[in-house]
């Protein structure tokens, strides 16, 4: 794949899951907001079972790329492929694709008028047309999986940030997606609750879920990530395996970014 | 100055009938203006550009006109436009009120829907919901909470505004009271009775609106 | 339906005088209701207990009674009680003031209460007296915060002047009725009146919106 060659990387050979099928492929993706270019030619592959972490300074385009992936934003140039098919423009076809992608938002965005159980069951019920019983049963199992079985009847307003985010993860999982998109999942959390969410994400990764994670949690990226893409000003300046990125960054920009975070490994 | 308050009691039938008409007008207007308001709001939010412009023009027009003028205008113009020359004052009054309140309701519904955070829509769409499903399952239930207090307030305003159709001789409370005044020449008694009846009906409604607003207070 | 605009041009001066009266009545009753509303709001917030109940009763009563009823009572019934004759304009001014002041009072009260208590505490901590704190810190912020609501009330005030036509105040609505009655061309006359009112009212809310957007940050604590 020539896409990575211009960005200074660790080479495909070191990439653990390079042989697995490509779930998401970004080719020369361009996105503009008026006069501002948020994404200026992004090339990236996400293979099945990989945890790809997008890191970089605020405003460098990481979240924008994620939101283009499931069509919340439309791209102005280049292409995004999901499971071999280009992302459609048609809203209905796009919706069908969205069902196979799960998204977790920085602000959780749980539905406040539903209990935790109802939140998790909502996707299967309304979108997949499952029966109430089947959806509820699956929701209960997923809430147990994220450690919140006892909060099934609670409303979001009664839950802590970390609990709400875990419910949000369960809600996305209920659709049985092929890829999970995390948009700064812990940025809005109190430090004490960050750990519980990261643990759920780690368990998910160990089960083999394909994940694209925009994050500032470098320890998580290093330990759980399989592939790191460093963003700056709308482009990927460097991508590679975590060890190489964090221990021996190849570009100045990456070095600057990591040192600003106080990253000492 | 001799006052004869018995006049009020003597003509209680007329006053009661007038009150009934007032209440009927309020209910009937809302019965029309709530569904129509929803339609106009939806057209304004999600319709194609020319439809959106037309809906906005309608709302802005009727929010910026005195209702009493709309009543007069409806009385003279509506029979000609609709070709129904036998339109009763009651129907005309109802039409004028409905046109007016629909516009206010449309604005209330639109603002209520827009007040829901964008992230909620995005979360619903990320699950694969269509716009309609997102509206039905996520937006509308939350919007209803914000809209209800405003709608209650509009109801009370409407109740008072029904008095304006008296100018085209609709026999609601104000007209009935002023008719009795004209017949009996008991000005102070009848006008005070009129005010008192409106007060008796309107005061509890205002208090109810306060209660609704407290109960449905939205804390973000 | 043919539109004969000559009826408008023939009576242009007559109708224009109506516009003048509308604006005068709106401006005057707007000003007086603002002053009375401020007094009522302050009484409700800081006044002695007994007076507070009277004030609340007054405010809630004005929410219950239609403007038409207030105006009609002021013009026809009040002179019987006081023994003084009252010209229509004066009756309309008094009636509108009493009615609108209740709403103004509520807007002011909500505005004052919406200023965070921390602001008052900070002012007092600096050594200000409660009166100074209200005057220098709370009221200015409240004024900014209530701008949109007052814009709306101004719009309502102008619309309510049209109701004064019922007690023969020669404002635009009344003048239109007269011309329409004499000329037998109600459609042209009332459509024209609608246009004039719209042109008066539409800029009011738009203008207030624009001013508010510029100064809103001054009220955000």
XYZ file of C-alpha atoms in Angstrom:
706
model
C 0.000 0.000 0.000
C 1.631 3.213 -1.115
C -0.728 5.353 0.917
C 1.503 5.320 3.970
C 4.818 5.968 2.276
C 4.827 9.757 2.444
C 4.186 10.010 6.134
C 7.240 8.406 7.703
C 6.146 5.239 9.424
C 7.344 2.009 10.915
C 6.503 0.058 7.809
C 3.717 -2.411 7.174
C 5.892 -5.337 8.157
C 5.720 -4.382 11.817
C 1.956 -3.870 11.633
C 0.386 -6.769 13.459
C -2.887 -7.039 11.559
C -1.826 -5.878 8.133
C -2.969 -9.171 6.690
C -6.524 -8.870 7.984
C -9.186 -7.397 5.697
C -9.486 -3.632 5.618
C -12.624 -2.494 7.474
C -12.197 1.229 6.891
C -9.982 2.873 4.279
C -9.397 6.611 4.026
C -7.938 7.788 0.734
C -6.893 11.398 0.316
C -9.802 12.580 2.445
C -10.433 16.327 2.264
C -12.952 18.218 4.400
C -13.514 21.954 4.461
C -15.635 24.145 6.680
C -16.008 27.314 4.658
C -12.506 28.745 4.263
C -11.005 26.421 6.857
C -9.564 23.076 5.686
C -10.017 20.585 8.513
C -8.719 17.538 6.633
C -6.090 18.039 3.971
C -5.545 14.672 2.355
C -5.732 11.887 4.933
C -4.649 8.338 4.036
C -5.203 5.599 6.578
C -6.212 1.949 6.690
C -8.021 0.258 9.558
C -7.780 -3.538 9.510
C -10.163 -5.984 11.150
C -9.457 -6.464 14.848
C -7.121 -3.452 14.996
C -7.246 -0.683 17.556
C -6.194 2.447 15.687
C -5.583 5.480 17.905
C -5.682 8.974 16.437
C -3.590 11.387 18.481
C -2.495 14.966 17.971
C -3.198 18.549 19.063
C -6.727 19.919 19.340
C -8.144 21.077 16.052
C -5.878 18.845 13.983
C -8.812 17.024 12.386
C -9.003 13.796 14.385
C -12.640 14.172 15.439
C -13.584 15.471 12.011
C -12.232 12.316 10.381
C -14.271 10.198 12.759
C -17.453 12.136 12.028
C -16.865 11.752 8.296
C -16.566 8.013 8.774
C -20.205 7.502 9.612
C -21.456 10.310 7.444
C -22.259 12.878 10.139
C -20.075 15.117 7.983
C -19.738 14.802 4.213
C -16.256 14.921 2.707
C -15.230 17.390 0.004
C -12.548 15.260 -1.638
C -10.994 11.817 -1.616
C -12.885 8.691 -0.559
C -13.834 6.664 2.479
C -14.444 2.959 2.072
C -16.256 0.841 4.626
C -15.945 -2.921 4.220
C -14.919 -2.486 0.617
C -17.759 -0.163 -0.403
C -17.432 3.605 -0.829
C -19.472 5.631 1.633
C -22.692 6.503 -0.201
C -24.238 9.967 -0.466
C -27.759 8.603 -0.372
C -29.156 9.022 3.128
C -30.913 5.665 3.221
C -27.864 3.705 2.083
C -25.765 5.675 4.538
C -28.154 4.724 7.335
C -27.756 1.050 6.488
C -23.994 1.437 6.825
C -24.319 3.329 10.104
C -25.997 0.319 11.637
C -22.729 -1.556 11.281
C -20.715 1.212 12.921
C -20.923 2.130 16.580
C -20.108 5.654 17.752
C -19.316 6.867 21.263
C -19.401 10.633 21.828
C -17.332 12.821 24.124
C -20.518 14.179 25.676
C -22.051 10.681 26.007
C -25.358 11.875 24.479
C -27.494 9.382 26.317
C -31.202 9.977 25.756
C -32.335 11.614 29.019
C -35.942 10.464 28.803
C -34.954 6.771 28.684
C -33.498 4.607 31.448
C -30.102 2.999 30.933
C -31.815 -0.178 29.784
C -34.083 1.689 27.387
C -31.104 3.591 25.997
C -29.248 0.405 25.204
C -32.344 -1.308 23.808
C -33.370 1.672 21.663
C -31.154 0.858 18.669
C -32.271 -2.791 18.324
C -35.911 -1.853 18.905
C -36.365 1.173 16.664
C -33.656 0.637 14.049
C -33.403 -3.157 13.825
C -37.068 -3.752 14.565
C -36.426 -6.330 17.273
C -39.150 -7.240 19.717
C -39.159 -5.442 23.064
C -38.285 -8.649 24.927
C -35.363 -9.575 22.705
C -33.996 -6.029 22.795
C -34.355 -5.777 26.569
C -32.658 -9.123 27.124
C -29.715 -8.133 24.972
C -29.567 -4.745 26.701
C -29.424 -6.381 30.125
C -26.572 -8.620 29.014
C -24.606 -5.677 27.626
C -25.128 -3.567 30.730
C -23.799 -6.478 32.773
C -20.834 -6.671 30.441
C -19.907 -3.029 31.125
C -20.472 -3.553 34.821
C -23.762 -1.678 35.196
C -26.353 -4.428 35.563
C -27.657 -2.832 38.763
C -28.212 0.551 37.038
C -30.539 -0.740 34.335
C -33.532 1.165 35.686
C -31.657 4.385 36.387
C -32.027 7.529 34.308
C -28.885 9.203 32.931
C -29.301 12.116 35.321
C -28.699 9.704 38.213
C -25.487 8.289 36.763
C -21.929 9.556 37.016
C -20.051 10.560 33.865
C -18.112 7.329 33.762
C -21.299 5.314 34.209
C -23.066 7.260 31.485
C -20.211 6.676 29.075
C -20.228 2.964 29.794
C -23.964 2.879 29.048
C -23.191 4.762 25.829
C -20.668 2.085 24.889
C -23.238 -0.623 25.611
C -25.770 1.286 23.482
C -23.392 1.273 20.529
C -22.502 -2.403 21.054
C -26.174 -3.381 21.031
C -26.201 -2.872 17.275
C -23.434 -5.499 16.885
C -21.228 -3.181 14.842
C -18.203 -4.175 12.805
C -16.256 -1.143 13.969
C -16.483 1.102 17.038
C -15.673 4.793 16.663
C -14.667 6.579 19.886
C -14.550 10.401 19.801
C -12.468 11.441 22.827
C -14.501 9.138 25.071
C -12.809 10.170 28.319
C -12.139 13.872 27.728
C -15.264 14.977 29.576
C -14.778 12.686 32.564
C -13.485 13.261 36.078
C -10.070 11.625 36.519
C -11.455 9.022 38.942
C -13.919 7.672 36.366
C -11.616 7.625 33.348
C -10.205 4.270 34.375
C -13.521 2.425 34.396
C -14.236 3.493 30.805
C -10.743 2.688 29.544
C -11.010 -0.764 31.109
C -14.210 -1.460 29.189
C -12.518 -0.319 25.992
C -9.495 -2.492 26.721
C -11.723 -5.541 27.261
C -13.479 -4.787 23.995
C -10.146 -4.602 22.177
C -9.042 -7.906 23.653
C -12.197 -9.506 22.274
C -11.060 -8.477 18.821
C -13.338 -5.489 18.114
C -12.091 -3.149 15.393
C -11.782 0.280 17.019
C -10.850 3.782 15.871
C -10.161 5.894 18.940
C -9.518 9.626 19.104
C -7.862 10.103 22.469
C -5.483 12.084 24.630
C -4.877 9.119 26.922
C -1.357 8.195 25.802
C -0.960 5.280 28.192
C -4.074 3.703 26.749
C -2.883 4.359 23.190
C 0.456 2.770 23.919
C -0.836 -0.283 25.796
C -4.028 -1.075 23.886
C -3.423 0.491 20.474
C -2.157 -1.585 17.580
C -1.507 1.340 15.253
C -1.054 5.038 15.997
C -1.751 7.917 13.582
C -0.382 11.313 14.594
C -2.419 14.248 13.284
C -1.405 17.832 12.767
C -3.186 20.567 10.838
C -5.465 18.193 8.939
C -2.844 15.652 7.872
C -1.303 12.524 9.308
C 2.310 13.458 9.893
C 3.353 10.048 11.104
C 1.794 6.646 11.657
C 3.202 3.439 13.011
C 3.204 0.868 15.795
C 2.969 2.312 19.332
C 6.502 1.369 20.327
C 7.989 3.194 17.407
C 5.787 6.297 17.709
C 6.276 6.753 21.424
C 9.904 5.621 21.771
C 11.403 6.741 18.497
C 9.185 9.293 16.768
C 10.415 9.900 13.264
C 9.158 13.460 12.768
C 9.732 16.701 14.682
C 6.018 17.381 14.890
C 5.414 14.114 16.685
C 8.300 14.807 19.038
C 6.946 18.292 19.779
C 3.452 17.001 20.429
C 4.610 14.259 22.765
C 6.932 16.530 24.683
C 4.168 19.090 25.134
C 2.098 16.387 26.748
C 4.980 15.777 29.106
C 5.249 12.318 27.685
C 8.305 10.603 29.081
C 7.285 7.071 28.151
C -75.182 57.286 42.364
C -77.482 54.371 43.015
C -76.218 50.927 42.168
C -78.466 48.018 41.335
C -76.438 44.827 41.380
C -79.493 42.670 40.913
C -79.240 43.345 37.196
C -76.331 40.969 37.080
C -78.357 38.172 38.601
C -81.373 38.913 36.455
C -79.335 38.500 33.294
C -77.277 35.578 34.489
C -78.518 33.408 31.627
C -77.066 35.701 29.018
C -73.824 35.956 30.957
C -73.591 32.202 31.385
C -74.257 31.640 27.693
C -71.567 34.165 26.894
C -69.140 32.422 29.204
C -69.901 29.098 27.543
C -69.169 30.607 24.137
C -65.893 32.021 25.424
C -64.832 28.622 26.729
C -65.990 26.912 23.543
C -64.046 29.348 21.387
C -60.900 28.751 23.421
C -61.134 24.984 23.145
C -62.044 25.048 19.461
C -59.229 27.440 18.590
C -56.634 25.321 20.375
C -58.026 22.168 18.793
C -57.226 23.707 15.422
C -54.117 25.678 16.331
C -52.102 22.888 17.960
C -52.106 20.417 15.042
C -51.786 23.223 12.516
C -48.953 24.740 14.533
C -47.097 21.433 14.484
C -47.518 21.170 10.718
C -46.278 24.706 10.133
C -43.329 24.182 12.496
C -42.308 20.967 10.750
C -42.648 22.633 7.337
C -40.540 25.482 8.592
C -37.809 23.230 9.952
C -37.651 20.438 7.383
C -39.486 21.568 4.262
C -37.905 22.517 0.929
C -36.692 26.095 0.689
C -39.794 27.730 -0.859
C -42.081 25.963 1.630
C -39.841 27.039 4.507
C -39.987 30.630 3.287
C -43.762 30.546 2.989
C -44.174 29.077 6.475
C -41.816 31.660 7.957
C -43.668 34.455 6.178
C -46.974 33.234 7.585
C -45.621 33.043 11.132
C -43.926 36.436 10.979
C -47.026 38.055 9.468
C -49.469 36.963 12.137
C -47.085 37.542 15.009
C -46.770 41.157 13.906
C -50.409 42.121 13.527
C -52.909 43.211 16.185
C -55.472 40.467 16.646
C -58.369 42.926 16.632
C -57.375 44.003 13.146
C -57.173 40.392 11.985
C -60.704 39.895 13.338
C -62.059 42.860 11.346
C -60.123 41.886 8.269
C -61.379 38.310 8.488
C -64.950 39.588 8.823
C -64.763 41.539 5.557
C -62.264 39.579 3.508
C -62.852 35.926 4.393
C -66.363 35.713 2.895
C -65.011 37.005 -0.404
C -61.906 34.808 -0.484
C -63.634 31.612 0.506
C -66.777 32.349 -1.447
C -68.843 31.502 1.626
C -70.990 34.547 2.149
C -73.045 32.958 4.907
C -70.146 32.755 7.330
C -71.377 33.404 10.853
C -69.528 35.855 13.092
C -68.629 32.920 15.315
C -66.961 31.047 12.468
C -65.174 34.179 11.342
C -63.982 34.891 14.852
C -62.801 31.320 15.220
C -60.920 31.560 11.917
C -59.204 34.780 12.962
C -58.221 33.339 16.351
C -57.002 30.113 14.789
C -54.861 31.918 12.216
C -53.313 33.981 14.989
C -52.661 31.217 17.534
C -51.373 28.764 14.911
C -48.592 31.223 14.125
C -47.615 31.535 17.801
C -47.776 27.787 18.308
C -45.639 27.175 15.242
C -42.966 29.376 16.750
C -43.279 27.618 20.118
C -42.916 24.172 18.545
C -40.025 25.266 16.353
C -38.113 26.795 19.261
C -38.829 23.749 21.410
C -37.475 21.343 18.834
C -34.455 23.503 18.149
C -33.620 23.721 21.831
C -32.686 20.044 21.891
C -28.912 19.663 21.660
C -27.514 18.692 18.282
C -25.590 15.846 19.882
C -28.857 14.071 20.633
C -29.766 13.995 16.947
C -26.262 12.823 16.081
C -26.358 10.025 18.638
C -29.688 8.865 17.224
C -28.394 8.994 13.656
C -25.183 7.209 14.654
C -27.385 4.312 15.752
C -28.795 4.248 12.228
C -32.107 5.991 12.873
C -33.766 7.926 10.092
C -34.522 11.601 10.638
C -38.143 10.724 11.269
C -37.257 8.051 13.815
C -34.859 10.428 15.565
C -37.624 13.029 15.717
C -40.212 10.630 17.037
C -38.131 8.721 19.589
C -35.605 11.283 20.810
C -36.459 14.869 19.899
C -40.196 15.154 20.350
C -40.384 13.525 23.816
C -37.783 15.960 25.081
C -39.287 18.921 23.259
C -42.731 18.265 24.749
C -41.309 18.968 28.195
C -40.142 22.381 27.118
C -43.193 23.181 25.014
C -45.906 22.365 27.557
C -45.401 25.416 29.825
C -45.376 27.768 26.835
C -48.512 26.180 25.428
C -50.239 26.611 28.777
C -49.326 30.284 28.766
C -50.644 30.638 25.202
C -53.911 29.057 26.308
C -54.466 31.700 28.973
C -53.660 34.494 26.508
C -56.099 32.973 24.049
C -58.801 32.859 26.682
C -58.449 36.604 27.140
C -58.155 37.273 23.411
C -61.551 35.720 22.731
C -62.932 38.977 24.104
C -61.753 40.679 20.922
C -64.205 38.847 18.688
C -66.912 40.780 20.481
C -66.241 43.580 17.998
C -67.880 41.528 15.263
C -70.845 40.703 17.463
C -69.916 37.191 18.496
C -71.986 36.489 21.604
C -69.161 35.558 23.937
C -68.831 36.931 27.448
C -67.657 40.484 26.679
C -70.315 41.044 24.029
C -73.067 39.581 26.181
C -72.119 41.734 29.165
C -71.956 44.878 27.075
C -75.308 44.074 25.464
C -76.916 43.865 28.890
C -75.247 47.145 29.787
C -76.751 48.745 26.684
C -80.176 47.392 27.491
C -80.273 48.213 31.203
C -78.014 51.293 31.324
C -76.405 49.812 34.427
C -72.878 50.599 33.283
C -70.807 50.220 36.433
C -72.575 47.067 37.581
C -72.350 45.203 34.303
C -68.793 46.214 33.464
C -67.618 45.310 36.950
C -69.462 42.001 36.731
C -67.811 41.355 33.378
C -64.388 42.029 34.839
C -65.183 39.903 37.877
C -66.279 36.915 35.802
C -63.140 37.088 33.682
C -61.129 37.333 36.892
C -62.869 34.307 38.407
C -62.176 32.244 35.297
C -58.741 33.586 34.498
C -57.096 33.701 37.917
C -57.110 29.923 38.502
C -55.873 29.405 34.954
C -52.949 31.741 35.577
C -52.091 29.899 38.783
C -52.300 26.584 36.948
C -49.841 27.881 34.372
C -47.464 28.830 37.190
C -47.698 25.302 38.569
C -47.070 23.781 35.142
C -44.057 26.005 34.637
C -42.602 24.980 37.978
C -43.204 21.308 37.355
C -41.798 21.265 33.850
C -38.802 23.454 34.600
C -35.898 22.217 32.576
C -32.530 21.995 34.281
C -29.710 21.454 31.827
C -61.067 41.349 -6.725
C -59.911 44.747 -7.850
C -58.014 46.966 -5.524
C -58.955 50.598 -5.573
C -56.115 52.396 -3.844
C -57.674 55.798 -4.266
C -59.553 55.357 -1.020
C -56.211 55.217 0.764
C -54.739 58.252 -0.945
C -57.917 60.263 -0.477
C -57.799 59.719 3.249
C -54.028 59.611 3.638
C -53.882 62.483 6.100
C -56.694 61.065 8.201
C -55.043 57.665 8.410
C -51.639 59.173 9.063
C -53.009 61.008 12.069
C -54.139 57.615 13.318
C -50.589 56.323 13.031
C -49.416 59.310 15.043
C -51.875 58.573 17.818
C -50.904 54.888 17.800
C -47.246 55.724 18.220
C -47.922 58.377 20.847
C -50.136 56.071 22.876
C -47.636 53.220 22.603
C -44.690 55.373 23.582
C -46.455 57.028 26.512
C -48.028 53.879 27.930
C -44.744 52.053 27.367
C -42.909 54.624 29.422
C -45.466 54.885 32.224
C -45.918 51.134 32.492
C -42.148 50.748 32.725
C -41.948 53.186 35.624
C -44.940 51.673 37.409
C -43.630 48.189 36.654
C -40.274 48.989 38.234
C -41.977 50.269 41.376
C -44.194 47.187 41.551
C -41.251 44.823 40.980
C -39.169 46.434 43.702
C -42.128 46.356 46.078
C -42.587 42.678 45.358
C -38.940 41.821 45.879
C -38.008 44.107 48.759
C -41.251 45.481 50.152
C -43.013 44.713 53.468
C -44.921 41.460 53.575
C -48.467 42.807 53.488
C -47.758 45.029 50.520
C -46.145 42.116 48.730
C -49.389 40.143 48.809
C -51.351 43.076 47.405
C -48.813 43.435 44.627
C -48.974 39.746 43.730
C -52.777 39.945 43.649
C -52.577 42.916 41.285
C -50.110 41.193 38.972
C -52.061 37.952 38.785
C -55.306 39.841 38.223
C -53.893 41.563 35.179
C -52.943 38.145 33.834
C -56.572 37.084 34.177
C -58.476 40.082 32.787
C -58.412 40.926 29.067
C -57.095 44.318 27.927
C -60.435 45.048 26.289
C -62.213 44.691 29.615
C -59.694 46.923 31.407
C -59.995 49.651 28.774
C -63.775 49.521 28.634
C -64.062 49.630 32.408
C -61.588 52.517 32.677
C -63.456 54.577 30.088
C -67.069 53.866 31.021
C -67.079 52.779 34.642
C -64.265 54.722 36.269
C -65.839 58.129 35.562
C -68.956 56.951 37.401
C -66.864 56.041 40.414
C -64.705 59.153 40.436
C -67.243 61.588 39.056
C -64.643 62.929 36.591
C -65.111 62.777 32.835
C -62.223 61.285 30.976
C -61.218 61.755 27.335
C -60.676 58.509 25.456
C -56.906 58.950 25.104
C -56.463 59.440 28.826
C -58.619 56.418 29.604
C -56.601 54.317 27.168
C -53.339 55.549 28.657
C -54.449 54.735 32.199
C -55.893 51.351 31.240
C -52.877 50.274 29.227
C -50.472 51.443 31.914
C -52.221 49.474 34.622
C -52.392 46.367 32.455
C -48.870 46.457 31.036
C -47.155 47.445 34.275
C -47.999 44.023 35.696
C -46.155 42.313 32.861
C -43.255 44.757 33.062
C -42.990 44.053 36.787
C -42.749 40.324 36.164
C -40.085 40.783 33.503
C -38.033 42.989 35.811
C -38.439 40.592 38.726
C -37.374 37.615 36.626
C -34.425 39.601 35.337
C -33.258 40.576 38.808
C -33.696 37.059 40.140
C -31.738 35.634 37.227
C -28.595 37.495 38.258
C -26.513 35.042 40.235
C -26.581 35.571 44.036
C -22.796 35.364 43.926
C -22.790 38.754 42.266
C -24.582 40.350 45.197
C -22.258 38.579 47.620
C -19.229 39.858 45.753
C -20.591 43.381 45.807
C -21.315 43.248 49.526
C -17.877 41.762 50.160
C -16.417 44.869 48.529
C -18.253 46.920 51.141
C -21.276 48.079 49.149
C -24.589 48.618 50.872
C -27.461 46.397 49.654
C -28.978 49.378 47.860
C -25.701 50.120 46.107
C -25.290 46.472 45.158
C -28.734 46.456 43.545
C -28.221 49.744 41.784
C -24.639 49.271 40.539
C -24.335 45.523 40.027
C -27.661 43.725 39.875
C -29.925 46.117 37.985
C -27.533 46.811 35.082
C -27.133 43.082 34.461
C -30.858 42.554 34.849
C -31.544 45.286 32.298
C -29.432 43.528 29.689
C -30.928 40.152 30.413
C -34.494 41.432 30.084
C -33.987 43.152 26.757
C -35.583 40.408 24.637
C -38.608 40.191 26.932
C -39.084 43.962 26.832
C -38.819 43.933 23.068
C -41.657 41.470 23.084
C -43.640 43.642 25.512
C -43.140 46.696 23.310
C -44.542 44.746 20.406
C -47.543 43.785 22.538
C -47.981 47.413 23.612
C -48.265 48.603 20.033
C -50.741 45.840 19.250
C -52.819 46.677 22.315
C -53.221 50.299 21.192
C -55.434 48.920 18.450
C -57.861 47.725 21.111
C -58.253 51.324 22.225
C -60.326 51.762 19.064
C -63.164 50.230 21.042
C -63.259 53.282 23.308
C -63.044 55.677 20.357
C -59.408 56.658 20.628
C -58.566 58.009 17.149
C -55.591 55.706 16.587
C -54.969 53.845 13.334
C -57.474 51.048 13.924
C -60.280 53.487 14.687
C -59.443 55.739 11.761
C -59.409 52.689 9.494
C -62.840 51.675 10.740
C -64.181 55.137 10.001
C -62.779 55.242 6.481
C -63.893 51.694 5.783
C -67.395 52.472 6.980
C -67.720 55.655 4.942
C -66.184 54.380 1.726
C -67.633 50.875 1.727
C -64.206 49.600 0.769
C -63.199 47.686 3.889
C -60.837 45.290 2.096
C -58.517 47.982 0.767
C -58.579 49.938 3.999
C -57.996 47.029 6.371
C -55.335 45.487 4.145
C -53.570 48.835 4.163
C -53.866 48.971 7.946
C -52.344 45.499 8.170
C -49.411 46.636 6.084
C -48.822 49.680 8.270
C -48.994 47.724 11.517
C -46.659 45.075 10.133
C -44.152 47.737 9.120
C -44.358 49.194 12.623
C -44.062 45.898 14.484
C -41.640 43.824 12.428
C -38.633 46.119 12.949
C -39.277 46.280 16.699
C -38.505 42.643 17.454
C -35.784 42.455 14.810
C -34.169 45.601 16.164
C -34.285 44.382 19.756
C -32.757 41.055 18.662
C -29.880 42.844 17.026
C -29.215 45.149 19.959
C -29.418 42.231 22.373
C -26.909 40.185 20.435
C -24.399 42.992 20.755
C -24.821 43.596 24.474
C -25.732 40.124 25.731
C -22.229 39.466 27.045
C -22.614 42.366 29.472
C -25.340 40.464 31.291
C -23.673 37.078 31.400
C -22.153 36.376 34.790
